């Protein structure tokens, strides 16, 4: 019996299908990975923080003179004597009796001139007596104007237009020679200034300023290029009137010692700036000093040491520090929109927070620094 081998043939397309499955699986996996990479790369968050700027200021004493260091600046202090004088008017008023005056027309209806000497009496219809200021001659059948004044002080002399007789003439002559006035008399009551304690104080304050200005002029040569602040020491005043006097004006004279304190404006600003920076709350806050120079006012003077103390005021704006660790991107990683908002609003100066996610369906902040953008807007 002859043995024989039976051959079984495998289908030719089985290996091809197997490799196709592997290739398709690899392609799908690649596409999934690629999509995941694209998705992860597309995840971004923009967080906009609106930070409110808060005014902040310091007032510090600074000693000028001697060696610099700490709250002390090198500089100089100089003094000079000044004398200023000025005339002032009182503000208070009071009514006082005066002499009423006016003008009358002297009529002469006779055929002869009538001479009238100064102080000739003229009696009004109301019984108020006036006198001629200067002698006049009333021509026959004519008239002449003349100035008169009341015989007594007071408001009674302020009469309305009237007819006047001349008591010094006989009855017949009084009918021919008489006076009339076309306007009222005035001046029977006058308003006089009354010097008050406030007038004295106001005048003294005015002279203090004048003395300071005069001292500034005299000390300019000592000042040079340095900044300066001036004051007035040991002032003494003299007046030619006292409180209660009825006057139209009074003169006050002041003698004083004017003082000038001179310093470097740049060094003072640096010193004040360092003090202002100390007001910052750790590293979470940043303070931007004002662009204006600090305000400086004289405080005290030590003549023995040749030093002066000035009061320095400097201000600026405090706001959220963009470099603060409290708003570092890593602190926000993985937080939801609400968690980010709640955390940031708990920080000083933060007024509002806006959060934008891309794509819009994102729920948390990406954990890649390059995909997180923190924007700070400052408002006052």
Short mmCIF file of C-alpha atoms in Angstrom, two decimals:
data_model
loop_
_atom_site.label_atom_id
_atom_site.label_comp_id
_atom_site.label_asym_id
_atom_site.label_seq_id
_atom_site.Cartn_x
_atom_site.Cartn_y
_atom_site.Cartn_z
CA UNK A 1 0.00 0.00 0.00
CA UNK A 2 1.44 3.23 -1.01
CA UNK A 3 1.13 6.05 1.60
CA UNK A 4 0.14 9.53 0.46
CA UNK A 5 0.13 13.06 2.05
CA UNK A 6 -2.98 15.11 2.01
CA UNK A 7 -2.36 18.84 1.68
CA UNK A 8 -4.79 21.35 3.17
CA UNK A 9 -4.59 24.89 1.79
CA UNK A 10 -5.20 27.92 4.14
CA UNK A 11 -7.28 30.75 2.83
CA UNK A 12 -5.02 33.39 1.31
CA UNK A 13 -6.96 36.45 2.63
CA UNK A 14 -6.73 35.67 6.39
CA UNK A 15 -3.29 37.27 7.03
CA UNK A 16 -4.30 40.32 5.04
CA UNK A 17 -7.40 40.84 7.13
CA UNK A 18 -5.38 40.47 10.31
CA UNK A 19 -2.92 43.11 9.27
CA UNK A 20 -5.72 45.38 8.17
CA UNK A 21 -7.24 45.20 11.65
CA UNK A 22 -3.92 46.03 13.22
CA UNK A 23 -3.41 48.97 10.87
CA UNK A 24 -6.90 50.30 11.42
CA UNK A 25 -6.54 49.99 15.18
CA UNK A 26 -3.26 51.87 15.05
CA UNK A 27 -4.83 54.56 12.89
CA UNK A 28 -7.77 54.98 15.23
CA UNK A 29 -5.48 55.12 18.23
CA UNK A 30 -3.32 57.69 16.49
CA UNK A 31 -6.32 59.80 15.64
CA UNK A 32 -7.60 59.57 19.21
CA UNK A 33 -4.22 60.58 20.58
CA UNK A 34 -3.95 63.37 18.06
CA UNK A 35 -7.43 64.59 18.95
CA UNK A 36 -6.58 64.43 22.63
CA UNK A 37 -3.43 66.45 22.04
CA UNK A 38 -5.35 69.00 19.99
CA UNK A 39 -8.05 69.16 22.65
CA UNK A 40 -5.54 69.60 25.45
CA UNK A 41 -3.70 72.24 23.46
CA UNK A 42 -6.93 74.11 22.79
CA UNK A 43 -7.90 74.31 26.47
CA UNK A 44 -7.27 77.86 27.60
CA UNK A 45 -8.47 80.19 30.32
CA UNK A 46 -8.38 83.99 30.47
CA UNK A 47 -8.93 85.42 33.95
CA UNK A 48 -9.48 89.19 34.10
CA UNK A 49 -9.09 90.75 37.55
CA UNK A 50 -10.32 94.30 38.15
CA UNK A 51 -8.29 95.68 41.06
CA UNK A 52 -9.30 98.87 42.86
CA UNK A 53 -6.55 101.35 43.67
CA UNK A 54 -6.71 102.70 47.21
CA UNK A 55 -5.20 106.05 48.28
CA UNK A 56 -2.46 105.67 50.87
CA UNK A 57 -0.31 108.31 52.57
CA UNK A 58 2.31 108.88 55.24
CA UNK A 59 3.22 111.89 57.36
CA UNK A 60 6.69 111.66 58.86
CA UNK A 61 9.01 114.00 60.77
CA UNK A 62 12.34 114.62 59.05
CA UNK A 63 15.30 116.36 60.69
CA UNK A 64 17.28 118.72 58.45
CA UNK A 65 20.88 119.49 59.35
CA UNK A 66 23.87 117.51 60.52
CA UNK A 67 24.83 114.09 59.14
CA UNK A 68 22.31 112.25 56.96
CA UNK A 69 20.89 108.89 58.02
CA UNK A 70 17.58 107.34 58.99
CA UNK A 71 14.93 110.06 59.05
CA UNK A 72 17.58 112.78 58.81
CA UNK A 73 18.82 114.67 55.76
CA UNK A 74 21.88 116.82 55.33
CA UNK A 75 20.94 120.42 54.65
CA UNK A 76 21.18 123.86 56.16
CA UNK A 77 19.14 126.17 58.38
CA UNK A 78 19.46 129.97 58.24
CA UNK A 79 17.76 132.91 59.99
CA UNK A 80 17.46 136.64 59.37
CA UNK A 81 15.67 139.60 60.98
CA UNK A 82 12.74 141.20 59.14
CA UNK A 83 10.49 144.21 59.73
CA UNK A 84 7.21 144.74 57.88
CA UNK A 85 4.42 147.31 58.26
CA UNK A 86 0.97 147.76 56.73
CA UNK A 87 -2.21 149.81 57.17
CA UNK A 88 -5.51 147.99 57.69
CA UNK A 89 -9.19 148.94 57.97
CA UNK A 90 -11.43 147.74 60.80
CA UNK A 91 -14.29 145.44 59.84
CA UNK A 92 -16.69 146.46 62.62
CA UNK A 93 -18.81 149.61 62.31
CA UNK A 94 -20.82 151.84 64.63
CA UNK A 95 -23.07 154.84 64.07
CA UNK A 96 -21.78 158.06 65.67
CA UNK A 97 -23.21 161.63 65.67
CA UNK A 98 -21.95 163.92 62.94
CA UNK A 99 -22.54 167.46 61.70
CA UNK A 100 -25.12 167.71 58.94
CA UNK A 101 -24.10 169.87 55.99
CA UNK A 102 -25.67 171.08 52.77
CA UNK A 103 -26.19 173.99 50.40
CA UNK A 104 -28.79 176.76 50.55
CA UNK A 105 -29.65 179.56 48.18
CA UNK A 106 -29.72 183.01 49.80
CA UNK A 107 -32.38 185.19 48.14
CA UNK A 108 -32.35 189.01 48.29
CA UNK A 109 -35.60 190.66 47.10
CA UNK A 110 -34.59 194.13 48.27
CA UNK A 111 -32.91 196.94 46.32
CA UNK A 112 -29.67 196.77 48.35
CA UNK A 113 -26.99 194.10 48.66
CA UNK A 114 -26.90 192.03 51.82
CA UNK A 115 -23.55 190.96 53.29
CA UNK A 116 -23.58 187.90 55.56
CA UNK A 117 -20.54 186.86 57.61
CA UNK A 118 -19.40 183.29 58.38
CA UNK A 119 -21.47 181.57 61.12
CA UNK A 120 -24.56 183.66 60.26
CA UNK A 121 -27.58 181.75 61.57
CA UNK A 122 -30.24 180.26 59.30
CA UNK A 123 -33.33 178.79 60.98
CA UNK A 124 -35.35 176.17 59.11
CA UNK A 125 -39.14 175.96 59.13
CA UNK A 126 -38.79 173.01 61.49
CA UNK A 127 -36.73 174.98 63.97
CA UNK A 128 -33.31 173.44 63.18
CA UNK A 129 -30.48 175.97 63.26
CA UNK A 130 -27.72 176.06 60.61
CA UNK A 131 -24.78 178.45 60.13
CA UNK A 132 -22.91 179.78 57.12
CA UNK A 133 -19.59 178.11 56.53
CA UNK A 134 -18.14 181.17 54.75
CA UNK A 135 -19.21 184.78 54.39
CA UNK A 136 -21.25 185.69 51.26
CA UNK A 137 -22.87 188.78 49.65
CA UNK A 138 -26.40 188.42 48.34
CA UNK A 139 -26.86 190.91 45.46
CA UNK A 140 -29.92 193.15 45.28
CA UNK A 141 -32.77 191.48 43.44
CA UNK A 142 -30.56 188.36 43.17
CA UNK A 143 -29.46 185.15 44.89
CA UNK A 144 -26.27 183.35 45.84
CA UNK A 145 -25.53 179.74 46.89
CA UNK A 146 -23.75 179.12 50.17
CA UNK A 147 -22.61 176.13 52.23
CA UNK A 148 -24.11 175.67 55.69
CA UNK A 149 -23.65 173.28 58.61
CA UNK A 150 -25.90 172.29 61.51
CA UNK A 151 -25.39 174.13 64.77
CA UNK A 152 -25.56 170.81 66.68
CA UNK A 153 -24.44 167.26 65.91
CA UNK A 154 -26.94 164.50 65.37
CA UNK A 155 -29.62 163.08 63.11
CA UNK A 156 -31.87 166.15 63.64
CA UNK A 157 -29.67 168.02 61.19
CA UNK A 158 -30.61 165.66 58.33
CA UNK A 159 -33.61 167.76 57.23
CA UNK A 160 -35.54 167.73 53.97
CA UNK A 161 -35.58 170.77 51.62
CA UNK A 162 -36.81 173.79 53.62
CA UNK A 163 -37.16 177.58 53.82
CA UNK A 164 -34.81 179.44 56.18
CA UNK A 165 -35.08 182.75 57.97
CA UNK A 166 -32.16 184.79 59.25
CA UNK A 167 -32.79 185.54 62.98
CA UNK A 168 -30.06 188.20 63.03
CA UNK A 169 -32.03 190.50 60.69
CA UNK A 170 -35.02 192.63 61.71
CA UNK A 171 -38.48 191.40 60.85
CA UNK A 172 -38.83 193.55 57.72
CA UNK A 173 -35.42 192.53 56.41
CA UNK A 174 -36.11 188.83 57.13
CA UNK A 175 -39.02 188.97 54.66
CA UNK A 176 -36.76 190.30 51.90
CA UNK A 177 -33.63 188.23 52.63
CA UNK A 178 -34.09 184.50 53.29
CA UNK A 179 -32.78 181.10 52.28
CA UNK A 180 -34.09 177.94 50.60
CA UNK A 181 -32.62 174.49 50.05
CA UNK A 182 -33.30 172.26 47.06
CA UNK A 183 -31.78 169.09 48.57
CA UNK A 184 -31.79 167.40 51.96
CA UNK A 185 -29.02 168.03 54.47
CA UNK A 186 -26.86 165.00 55.33
CA UNK A 187 -24.06 163.92 57.64
CA UNK A 188 -25.88 164.09 60.94
CA UNK A 189 -25.09 160.40 61.51
CA UNK A 190 -21.79 158.83 60.41
CA UNK A 191 -20.56 155.25 60.31
CA UNK A 192 -17.19 154.84 62.01
CA UNK A 193 -14.98 151.75 62.07
CA UNK A 194 -14.58 150.02 65.42
CA UNK A 195 -11.35 148.09 65.96
CA UNK A 196 -11.96 144.52 67.18
CA UNK A 197 -9.71 141.75 68.50
CA UNK A 198 -10.38 139.82 65.28
CA UNK A 199 -9.11 142.78 63.25
CA UNK A 200 -5.86 142.63 65.24
CA UNK A 201 -5.51 138.86 64.73
CA UNK A 202 -6.29 139.06 61.01
CA UNK A 203 -3.74 141.85 60.56
CA UNK A 204 -1.14 139.85 62.50
CA UNK A 205 -1.72 136.78 60.29
CA UNK A 206 -1.31 138.95 57.19
CA UNK A 207 1.96 140.41 58.47
CA UNK A 208 3.26 136.94 59.37
CA UNK A 209 2.85 135.94 55.74
CA UNK A 210 4.50 139.18 54.60
CA UNK A 211 7.39 138.54 57.00
CA UNK A 212 7.78 135.00 55.64
CA UNK A 213 7.89 136.31 52.06
CA UNK A 214 10.41 138.99 53.01
CA UNK A 215 12.56 136.39 54.79
CA UNK A 216 12.43 134.15 51.71
CA UNK A 217 13.77 137.01 49.58
CA UNK A 218 16.60 137.75 52.01
CA UNK A 219 17.63 134.08 52.33
CA UNK A 220 17.65 133.27 48.60
CA UNK A 221 21.43 133.60 48.47
CA UNK A 222 21.82 130.90 51.14
CA UNK A 223 19.32 128.57 49.48
CA UNK A 224 21.13 128.11 46.18
CA UNK A 225 19.73 125.14 44.22
CA UNK A 226 18.18 123.46 47.26
CA UNK A 227 14.46 123.28 47.99
CA UNK A 228 13.29 125.23 51.01
CA UNK A 229 10.55 125.78 53.54
CA UNK A 230 10.19 129.01 55.50
CA UNK A 231 8.72 130.09 58.80
CA UNK A 232 8.63 133.10 61.13
CA UNK A 233 9.86 132.96 64.73
CA UNK A 234 9.72 135.39 67.67
CA UNK A 235 7.30 137.84 66.07
CA UNK A 236 6.40 141.08 67.87
CA UNK A 237 3.73 143.59 66.79
CA UNK A 238 3.02 147.27 67.42
CA UNK A 239 -0.23 149.08 66.55
CA UNK A 240 -1.31 152.72 66.69
CA UNK A 241 -4.80 151.83 67.98
CA UNK A 242 -6.46 149.61 70.56
CA UNK A 243 -9.47 147.32 70.53
CA UNK A 244 -12.66 149.39 70.77
CA UNK A 245 -11.21 152.52 69.16
CA UNK A 246 -13.42 154.22 66.58
CA UNK A 247 -11.12 154.66 63.61
CA UNK A 248 -11.02 154.57 59.84
CA UNK A 249 -7.75 152.64 59.74
CA UNK A 250 -4.81 151.46 61.82
CA UNK A 251 -1.16 150.65 61.18
CA UNK A 252 0.54 147.51 62.45
CA UNK A 253 4.30 146.90 62.42
CA UNK A 254 5.91 143.50 62.95
CA UNK A 255 9.52 142.64 63.76
CA UNK A 256 10.41 138.95 63.59
CA UNK A 257 13.05 136.33 62.85
CA UNK A 258 12.56 134.62 59.49
CA UNK A 259 13.87 131.07 59.19
CA UNK A 260 14.71 129.03 56.09
CA UNK A 261 15.23 125.25 56.02
CA UNK A 262 17.04 124.00 52.89
CA UNK A 263 17.31 120.40 51.65
CA UNK A 264 17.62 118.21 48.56
CA UNK A 265 14.14 117.67 47.10
CA UNK A 266 15.23 114.39 45.47
CA UNK A 267 16.64 112.96 48.70
CA UNK A 268 13.52 113.98 50.60
CA UNK A 269 11.29 112.30 48.00
CA UNK A 270 13.34 109.10 48.21
CA UNK A 271 13.09 109.08 52.01
CA UNK A 272 9.33 109.68 51.89
CA UNK A 273 8.97 107.04 49.18
CA UNK A 274 10.66 104.42 51.36
CA UNK A 275 8.29 105.23 54.21
CA UNK A 276 5.33 104.98 51.83
CA UNK A 277 6.45 101.57 50.56
CA UNK A 278 6.39 100.25 54.12
CA UNK A 279 2.62 100.71 54.06
CA UNK A 280 2.32 97.82 51.59
CA UNK A 281 0.70 94.64 52.96
CA UNK A 282 3.52 92.11 52.47
CA UNK A 283 4.17 91.21 48.83
CA UNK A 284 0.51 91.02 47.81
CA UNK A 285 0.27 94.80 47.51
CA UNK A 286 2.16 97.30 45.43
CA UNK A 287 2.26 101.05 46.08
CA UNK A 288 2.82 103.57 43.31
CA UNK A 289 3.99 106.93 44.74
CA UNK A 290 2.43 110.16 43.54
CA UNK A 291 4.22 111.93 40.70
CA UNK A 292 4.01 115.16 42.70
CA UNK A 293 6.69 116.12 45.19
CA UNK A 294 5.98 115.57 48.91
CA UNK A 295 4.38 118.41 50.87
CA UNK A 296 6.72 119.90 53.46
CA UNK A 297 5.77 122.07 56.45
CA UNK A 298 7.96 123.58 59.16
CA UNK A 299 7.62 121.93 62.58
CA UNK A 300 10.33 123.05 65.02
CA UNK A 301 13.78 124.60 65.26
CA UNK A 302 16.69 123.84 67.58
CA UNK A 303 18.92 126.91 67.53
CA UNK A 304 21.60 125.24 69.66
CA UNK A 305 22.01 122.26 67.33
CA UNK A 306 21.32 124.28 64.20
CA UNK A 307 18.69 121.74 63.14
CA UNK A 308 15.06 121.94 62.12
CA UNK A 309 12.31 119.33 61.99
CA UNK A 310 9.87 119.42 59.10
CA UNK A 311 6.65 117.46 58.65
CA UNK A 312 6.56 115.59 55.33
CA UNK A 313 3.34 114.35 53.72
CA UNK A 314 3.52 111.94 50.77
CA UNK A 315 0.77 109.93 49.13
CA UNK A 316 0.28 107.30 46.47
CA UNK A 317 -1.99 104.49 45.31
CA UNK A 318 -1.98 100.93 46.68
CA UNK A 319 -3.14 98.11 44.42
CA UNK A 320 -2.84 94.38 43.80
CA UNK A 321 0.72 93.30 43.02
CA UNK A 322 0.78 91.52 39.61
CA UNK A 323 3.76 89.46 40.86
CA UNK A 324 2.01 88.33 44.04
CA UNK A 325 2.14 84.62 44.83
CA UNK A 326 -1.54 84.82 45.72
CA UNK A 327 -2.45 85.18 42.05
CA UNK A 328 0.20 82.85 40.63
CA UNK A 329 -1.25 80.71 37.82
CA UNK A 330 -0.39 77.48 39.63
CA UNK A 331 -2.70 78.49 42.50
CA UNK A 332 -5.62 78.49 40.05
CA UNK A 333 -4.91 75.14 38.33
CA UNK A 334 -7.84 72.72 38.36
CA UNK A 335 -10.27 75.17 39.96
CA UNK A 336 -13.78 75.65 38.63
CA UNK A 337 -15.10 79.01 37.50
CA UNK A 338 -16.89 79.56 40.82
CA UNK A 339 -13.88 78.45 42.88
CA UNK A 340 -11.62 80.88 41.03
CA UNK A 341 -14.07 83.75 41.47
CA UNK A 342 -14.62 83.06 45.17
CA UNK A 343 -10.88 82.80 45.86
CA UNK A 344 -9.86 85.94 43.99
CA UNK A 345 -12.65 88.07 45.45
CA UNK A 346 -11.35 87.22 48.92
CA UNK A 347 -8.09 89.07 48.15
CA UNK A 348 -7.52 92.73 49.00
CA UNK A 349 -8.18 95.28 46.23
CA UNK A 350 -9.98 92.74 43.97
CA UNK A 351 -13.24 94.35 42.88
CA UNK A 352 -14.48 91.95 40.21
CA UNK A 353 -13.41 88.82 38.31
CA UNK A 354 -14.24 87.66 34.78
CA UNK A 355 -13.35 84.12 33.61
CA UNK A 356 -13.42 82.94 29.98
CA UNK A 357 -12.82 79.25 29.11
CA UNK A 358 -11.94 77.99 25.63
CA UNK A 359 -13.62 75.76 24.54
CA UNK A 360 -16.75 77.02 26.25
CA UNK A 361 -17.64 73.60 27.71
CA UNK A 362 -14.51 73.52 29.86
CA UNK A 363 -15.19 73.32 33.57
CA UNK A 364 -11.76 73.85 35.17
CA UNK A 365 -8.61 75.91 34.69
CA UNK A 366 -5.97 74.12 32.56
CA UNK A 367 -2.93 72.89 34.46
CA UNK A 368 -0.48 74.32 31.96
CA UNK A 369 0.86 77.81 32.71
CA UNK A 370 1.13 78.69 29.04
CA UNK A 371 -2.60 78.08 28.65
CA UNK A 372 -3.63 80.39 31.47
CA UNK A 373 -3.68 84.17 30.96
CA UNK A 374 -4.17 86.43 34.00
CA UNK A 375 -5.00 90.06 33.17
CA UNK A 376 -5.12 92.79 35.84
CA UNK A 377 -7.02 96.02 35.26
CA UNK A 378 -6.63 98.82 37.80
CA UNK A 379 -9.42 101.30 38.57
CA UNK A 380 -9.66 104.12 41.09
#
